[in-house]
PDB file of C-alpha atoms in Angstrom:
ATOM      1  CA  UNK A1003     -13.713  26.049   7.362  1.00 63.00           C
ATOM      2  CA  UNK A1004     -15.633  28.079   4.724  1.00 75.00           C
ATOM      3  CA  UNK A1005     -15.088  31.245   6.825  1.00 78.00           C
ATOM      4  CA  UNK A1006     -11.192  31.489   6.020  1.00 82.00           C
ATOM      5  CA  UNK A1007     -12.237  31.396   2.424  1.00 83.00           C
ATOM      6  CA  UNK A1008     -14.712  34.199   2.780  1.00 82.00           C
ATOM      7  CA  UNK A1009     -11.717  36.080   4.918  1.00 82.00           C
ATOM      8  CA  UNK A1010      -9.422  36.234   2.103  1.00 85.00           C
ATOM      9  CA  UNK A1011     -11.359  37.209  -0.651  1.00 88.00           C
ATOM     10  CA  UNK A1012     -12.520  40.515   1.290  1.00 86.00           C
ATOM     11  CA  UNK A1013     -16.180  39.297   1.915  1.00 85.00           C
ATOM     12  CA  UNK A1014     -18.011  40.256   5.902  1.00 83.00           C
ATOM     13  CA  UNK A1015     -19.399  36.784   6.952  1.00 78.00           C
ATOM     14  CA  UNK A1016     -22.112  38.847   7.853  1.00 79.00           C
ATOM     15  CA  UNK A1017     -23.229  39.467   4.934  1.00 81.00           C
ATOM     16  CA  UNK A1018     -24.256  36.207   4.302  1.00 79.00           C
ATOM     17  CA  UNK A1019     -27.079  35.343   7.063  1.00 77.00           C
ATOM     18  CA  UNK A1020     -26.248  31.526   8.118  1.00 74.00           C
ATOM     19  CA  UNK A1021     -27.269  29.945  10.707  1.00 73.00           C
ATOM     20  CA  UNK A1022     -26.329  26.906  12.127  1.00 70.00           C
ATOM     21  CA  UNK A1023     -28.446  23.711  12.002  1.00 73.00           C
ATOM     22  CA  UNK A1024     -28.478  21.173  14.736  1.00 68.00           C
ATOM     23  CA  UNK A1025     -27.647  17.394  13.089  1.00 71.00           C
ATOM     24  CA  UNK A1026     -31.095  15.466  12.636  1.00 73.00           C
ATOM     25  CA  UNK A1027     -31.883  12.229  14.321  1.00 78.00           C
ATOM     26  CA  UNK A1028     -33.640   9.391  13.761  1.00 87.00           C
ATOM     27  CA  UNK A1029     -36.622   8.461  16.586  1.00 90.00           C
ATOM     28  CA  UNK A1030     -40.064   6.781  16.572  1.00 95.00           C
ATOM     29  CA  UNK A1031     -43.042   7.302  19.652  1.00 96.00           C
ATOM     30  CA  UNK A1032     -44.780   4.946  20.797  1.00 97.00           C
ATOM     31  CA  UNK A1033     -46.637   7.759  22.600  1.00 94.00           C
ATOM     32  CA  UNK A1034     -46.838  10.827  23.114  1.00 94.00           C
ATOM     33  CA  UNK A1035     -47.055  11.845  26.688  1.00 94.00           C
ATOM     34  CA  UNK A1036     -44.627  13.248  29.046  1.00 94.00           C
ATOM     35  CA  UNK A1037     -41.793  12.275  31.133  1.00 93.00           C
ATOM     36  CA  UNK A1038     -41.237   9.533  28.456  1.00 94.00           C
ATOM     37  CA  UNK A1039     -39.066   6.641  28.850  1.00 97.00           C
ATOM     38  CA  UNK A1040     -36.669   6.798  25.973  1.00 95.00           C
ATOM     39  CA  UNK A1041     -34.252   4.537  24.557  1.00 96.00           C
ATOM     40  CA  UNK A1042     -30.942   5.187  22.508  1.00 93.00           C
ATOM     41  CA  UNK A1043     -30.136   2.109  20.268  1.00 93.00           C
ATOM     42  CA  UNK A1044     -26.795   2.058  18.626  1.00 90.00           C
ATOM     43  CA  UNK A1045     -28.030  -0.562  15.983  1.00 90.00           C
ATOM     44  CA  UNK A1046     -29.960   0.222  13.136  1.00 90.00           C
ATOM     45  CA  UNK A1047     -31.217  -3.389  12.808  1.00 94.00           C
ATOM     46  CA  UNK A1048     -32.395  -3.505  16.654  1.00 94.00           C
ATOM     47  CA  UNK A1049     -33.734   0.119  15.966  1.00 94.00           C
ATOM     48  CA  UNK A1050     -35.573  -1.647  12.990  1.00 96.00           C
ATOM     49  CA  UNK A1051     -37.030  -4.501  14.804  1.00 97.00           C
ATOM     50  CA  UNK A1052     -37.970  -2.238  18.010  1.00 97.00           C
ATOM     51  CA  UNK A1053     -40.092  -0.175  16.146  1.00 97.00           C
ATOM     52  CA  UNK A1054     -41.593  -3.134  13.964  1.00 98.00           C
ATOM     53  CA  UNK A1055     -43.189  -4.286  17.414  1.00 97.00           C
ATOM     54  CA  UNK A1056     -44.083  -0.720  18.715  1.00 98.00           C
ATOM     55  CA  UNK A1057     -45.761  -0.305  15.129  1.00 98.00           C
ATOM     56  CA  UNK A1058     -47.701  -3.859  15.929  1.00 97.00           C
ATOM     57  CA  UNK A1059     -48.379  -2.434  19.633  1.00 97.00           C
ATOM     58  CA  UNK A1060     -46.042  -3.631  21.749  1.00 97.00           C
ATOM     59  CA  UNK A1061     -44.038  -1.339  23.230  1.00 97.00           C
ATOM     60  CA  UNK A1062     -42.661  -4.210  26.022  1.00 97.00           C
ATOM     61  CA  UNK A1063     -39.273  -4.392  25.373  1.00 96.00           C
ATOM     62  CA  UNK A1064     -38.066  -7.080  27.640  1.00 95.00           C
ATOM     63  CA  UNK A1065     -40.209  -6.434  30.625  1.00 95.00           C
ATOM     64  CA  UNK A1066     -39.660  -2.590  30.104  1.00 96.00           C
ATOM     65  CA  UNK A1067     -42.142  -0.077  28.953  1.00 97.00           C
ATOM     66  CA  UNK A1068     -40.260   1.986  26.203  1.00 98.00           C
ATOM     67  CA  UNK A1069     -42.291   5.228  25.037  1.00 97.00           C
ATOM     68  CA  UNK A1070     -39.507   6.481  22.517  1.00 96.00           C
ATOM     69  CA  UNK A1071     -36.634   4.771  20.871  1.00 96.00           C
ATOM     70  CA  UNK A1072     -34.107   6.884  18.728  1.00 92.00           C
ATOM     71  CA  UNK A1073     -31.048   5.663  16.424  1.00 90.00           C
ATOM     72  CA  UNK A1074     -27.933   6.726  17.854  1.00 82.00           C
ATOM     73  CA  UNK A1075     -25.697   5.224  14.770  1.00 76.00           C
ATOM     74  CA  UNK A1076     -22.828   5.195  16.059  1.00 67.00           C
ATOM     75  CA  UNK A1077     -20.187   8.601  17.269  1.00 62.00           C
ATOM     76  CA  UNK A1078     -21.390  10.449  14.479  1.00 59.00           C
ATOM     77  CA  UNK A1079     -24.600  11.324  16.366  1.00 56.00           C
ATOM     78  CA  UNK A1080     -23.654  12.895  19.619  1.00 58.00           C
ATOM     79  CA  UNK A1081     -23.631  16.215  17.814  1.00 63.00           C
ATOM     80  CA  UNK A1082     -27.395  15.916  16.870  1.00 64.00           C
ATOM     81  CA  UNK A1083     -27.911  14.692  20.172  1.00 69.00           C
ATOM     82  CA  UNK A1084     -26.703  18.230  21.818  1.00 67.00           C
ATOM     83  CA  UNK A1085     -29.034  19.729  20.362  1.00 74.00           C
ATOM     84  CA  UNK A1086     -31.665  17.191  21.068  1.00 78.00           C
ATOM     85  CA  UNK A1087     -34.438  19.891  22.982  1.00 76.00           C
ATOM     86  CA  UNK A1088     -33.899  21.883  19.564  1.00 76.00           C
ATOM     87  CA  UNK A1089     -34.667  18.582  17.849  1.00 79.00           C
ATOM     88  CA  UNK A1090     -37.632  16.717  19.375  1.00 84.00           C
ATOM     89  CA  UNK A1091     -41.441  17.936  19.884  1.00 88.00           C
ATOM     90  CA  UNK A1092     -41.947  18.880  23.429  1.00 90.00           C
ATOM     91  CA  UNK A1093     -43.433  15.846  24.798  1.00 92.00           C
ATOM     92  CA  UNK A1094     -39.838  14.758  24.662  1.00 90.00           C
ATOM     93  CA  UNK A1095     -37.942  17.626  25.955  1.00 88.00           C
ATOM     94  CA  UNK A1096     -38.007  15.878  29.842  1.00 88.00           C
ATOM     95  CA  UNK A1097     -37.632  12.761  29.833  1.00 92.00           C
ATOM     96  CA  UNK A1098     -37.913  10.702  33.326  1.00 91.00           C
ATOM     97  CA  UNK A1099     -35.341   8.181  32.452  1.00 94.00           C
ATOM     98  CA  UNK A1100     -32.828   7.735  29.183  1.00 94.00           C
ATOM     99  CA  UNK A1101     -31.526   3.824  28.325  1.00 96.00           C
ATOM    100  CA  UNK A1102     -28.879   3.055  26.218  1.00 94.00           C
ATOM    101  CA  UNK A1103     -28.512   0.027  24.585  1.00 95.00           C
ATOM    102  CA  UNK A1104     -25.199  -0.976  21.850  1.00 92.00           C
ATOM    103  CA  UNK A1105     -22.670  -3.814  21.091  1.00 88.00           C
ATOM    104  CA  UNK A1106     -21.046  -4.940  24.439  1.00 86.00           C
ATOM    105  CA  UNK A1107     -17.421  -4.465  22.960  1.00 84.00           C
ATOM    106  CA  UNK A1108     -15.041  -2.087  23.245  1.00 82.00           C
ATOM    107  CA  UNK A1109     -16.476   0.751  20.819  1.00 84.00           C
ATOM    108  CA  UNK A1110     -19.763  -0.326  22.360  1.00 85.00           C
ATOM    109  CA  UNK A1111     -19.035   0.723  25.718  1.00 88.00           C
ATOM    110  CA  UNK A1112     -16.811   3.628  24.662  1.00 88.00           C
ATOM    111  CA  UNK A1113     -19.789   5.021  22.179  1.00 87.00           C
ATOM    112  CA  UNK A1114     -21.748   4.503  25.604  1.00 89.00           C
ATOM    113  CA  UNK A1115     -19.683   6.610  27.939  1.00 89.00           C
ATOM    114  CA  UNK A1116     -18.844   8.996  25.728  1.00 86.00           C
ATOM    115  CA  UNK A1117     -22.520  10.045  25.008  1.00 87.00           C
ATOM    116  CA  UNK A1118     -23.206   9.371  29.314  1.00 88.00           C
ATOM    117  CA  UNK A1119     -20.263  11.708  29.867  1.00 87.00           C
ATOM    118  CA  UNK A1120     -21.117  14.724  26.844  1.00 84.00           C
ATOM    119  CA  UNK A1121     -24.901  14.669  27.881  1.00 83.00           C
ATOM    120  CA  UNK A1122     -24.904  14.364  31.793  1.00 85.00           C
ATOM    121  CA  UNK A1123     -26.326  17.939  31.736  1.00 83.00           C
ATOM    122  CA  UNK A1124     -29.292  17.193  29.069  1.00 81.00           C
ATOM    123  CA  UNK A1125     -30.351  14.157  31.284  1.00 84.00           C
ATOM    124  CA  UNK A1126     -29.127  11.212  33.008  1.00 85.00           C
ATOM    125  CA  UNK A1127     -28.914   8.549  30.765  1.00 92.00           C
ATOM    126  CA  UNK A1128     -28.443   4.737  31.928  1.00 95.00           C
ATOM    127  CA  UNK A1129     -27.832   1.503  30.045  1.00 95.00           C
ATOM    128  CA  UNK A1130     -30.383  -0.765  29.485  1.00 96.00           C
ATOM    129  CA  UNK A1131     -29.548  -3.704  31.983  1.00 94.00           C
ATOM    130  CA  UNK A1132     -32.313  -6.284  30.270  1.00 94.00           C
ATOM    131  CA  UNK A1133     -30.973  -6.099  27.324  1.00 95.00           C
ATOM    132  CA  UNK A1134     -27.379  -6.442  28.262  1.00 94.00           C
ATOM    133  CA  UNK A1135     -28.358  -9.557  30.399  1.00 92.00           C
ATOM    134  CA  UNK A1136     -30.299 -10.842  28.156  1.00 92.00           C
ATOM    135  CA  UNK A1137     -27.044 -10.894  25.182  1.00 91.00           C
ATOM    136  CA  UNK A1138     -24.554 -12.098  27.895  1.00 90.00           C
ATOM    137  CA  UNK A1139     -27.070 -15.016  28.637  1.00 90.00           C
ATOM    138  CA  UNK A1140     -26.802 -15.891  24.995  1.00 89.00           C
ATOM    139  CA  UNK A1141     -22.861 -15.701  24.507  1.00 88.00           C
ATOM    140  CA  UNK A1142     -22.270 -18.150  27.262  1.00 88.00           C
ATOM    141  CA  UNK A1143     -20.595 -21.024  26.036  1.00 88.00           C
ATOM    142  CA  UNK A1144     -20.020 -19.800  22.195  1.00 85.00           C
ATOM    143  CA  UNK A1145     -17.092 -18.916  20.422  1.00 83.00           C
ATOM    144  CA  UNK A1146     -17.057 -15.264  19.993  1.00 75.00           C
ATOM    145  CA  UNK A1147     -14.762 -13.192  18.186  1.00 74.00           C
ATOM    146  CA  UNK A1148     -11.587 -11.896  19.393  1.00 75.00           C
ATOM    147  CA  UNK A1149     -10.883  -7.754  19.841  1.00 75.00           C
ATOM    148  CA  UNK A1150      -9.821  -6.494  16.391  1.00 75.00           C
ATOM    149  CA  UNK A1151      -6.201  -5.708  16.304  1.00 76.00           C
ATOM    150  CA  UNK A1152      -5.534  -1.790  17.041  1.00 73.00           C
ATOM    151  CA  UNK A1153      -9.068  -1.483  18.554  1.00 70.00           C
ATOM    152  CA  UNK A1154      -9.637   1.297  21.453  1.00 69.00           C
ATOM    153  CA  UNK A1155      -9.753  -0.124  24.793  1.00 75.00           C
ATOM    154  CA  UNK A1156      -9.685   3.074  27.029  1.00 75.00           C
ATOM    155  CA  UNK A1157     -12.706   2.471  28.759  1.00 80.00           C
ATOM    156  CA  UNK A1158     -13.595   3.681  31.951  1.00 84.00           C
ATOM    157  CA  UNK A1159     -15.655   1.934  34.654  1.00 84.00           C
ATOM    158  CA  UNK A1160     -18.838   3.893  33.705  1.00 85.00           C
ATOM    159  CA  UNK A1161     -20.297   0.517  31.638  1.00 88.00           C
ATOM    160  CA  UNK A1162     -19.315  -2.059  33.846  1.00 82.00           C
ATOM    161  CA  UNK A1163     -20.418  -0.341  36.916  1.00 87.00           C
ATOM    162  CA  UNK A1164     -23.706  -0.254  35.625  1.00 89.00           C
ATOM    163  CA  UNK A1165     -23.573  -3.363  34.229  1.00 89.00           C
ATOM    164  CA  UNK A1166     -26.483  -5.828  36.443  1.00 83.00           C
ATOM    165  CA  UNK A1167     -26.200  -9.585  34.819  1.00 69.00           C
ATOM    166  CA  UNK A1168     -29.068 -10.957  36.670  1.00 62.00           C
ATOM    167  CA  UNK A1169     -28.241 -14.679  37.369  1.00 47.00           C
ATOM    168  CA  UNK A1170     -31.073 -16.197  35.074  1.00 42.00           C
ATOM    169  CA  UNK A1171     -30.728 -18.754  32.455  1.00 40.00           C
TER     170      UNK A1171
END
């Protein structure tokens, strides 16, 4: 945007030495080794209360070991997210497996696929099936709210494919 400006009023951009800066993220370790299990949360206040228990020593989260969790926040972070090898300390760089875990509504899922299908080359990221079974479980038989007038429903079968709702109650 800023290079139109400099355009018009006779200046070389490179003159002026930027460089661009990846978007930071925020994550927590629970260790530090390699090929780290890592898990994107889309909620700050599940982010929150994951790293509460890692910080007290559990890093069981629903019968998964979780090395890493980072705060996705929403769209707004898949551009930090390309840039995530520029972004974390190397212990991080290769992860053996990536979760994902948001709301299980429309912009949930969507926010889902859309960072599955703009980092399938950085690594191969699945959701995180407890978690998802575990919040179905507690919906059955409540009232829950209906989908918000105008709200995206394009979503593709990447989700629900994935989706496991183990038959426990």
């Amino acid at each position: 945007r800023g290079k139109t400006i400099i355009k018009n009023v006779g200046l070389d951009i490179e003159n002026f030495k930027f460089y661009t800066t990846p978007e930071p993220f925020v994550f927590y370790s629970f260790s530090k080794h390699n090929k780290q299990r890592v898990l994107i949360i889309e909620n700050k206040d599940t982010w929150y209360s994951i790293r509460k228990l890692m910080l007290n020593g559990c890093n069981n989260i629903l019968g998964t070991a979780i090395d890493t969790i980072i705060y996705a926040s929403g769209k707004g972070r898949f551009k930090g997210l390309l840039e995530y090898n520029l972004m974390v300390e190397e212990y991080l760089k290769y992860p053996r497996e990536v979760l994902y875990w948001g709301d299980i509504d429309f912009e949930g899922i969507l926010i889902y696929e859309g960072l599955k299908e703009k980092f399938k080359d950085i690594f191969d990221m699945h959701i995180f099936n407890s978690a998802y079974s575990m919040m179905i479980r507690k919906a059955i038989n409540k009232n829950l709210p209906l989908t918000k007038p105008g709200q995206n429903k394009d979503i593709k079968d990447l989700f629900l494919n994935e989706l496991n709702v183990e038959d426990k109650q």
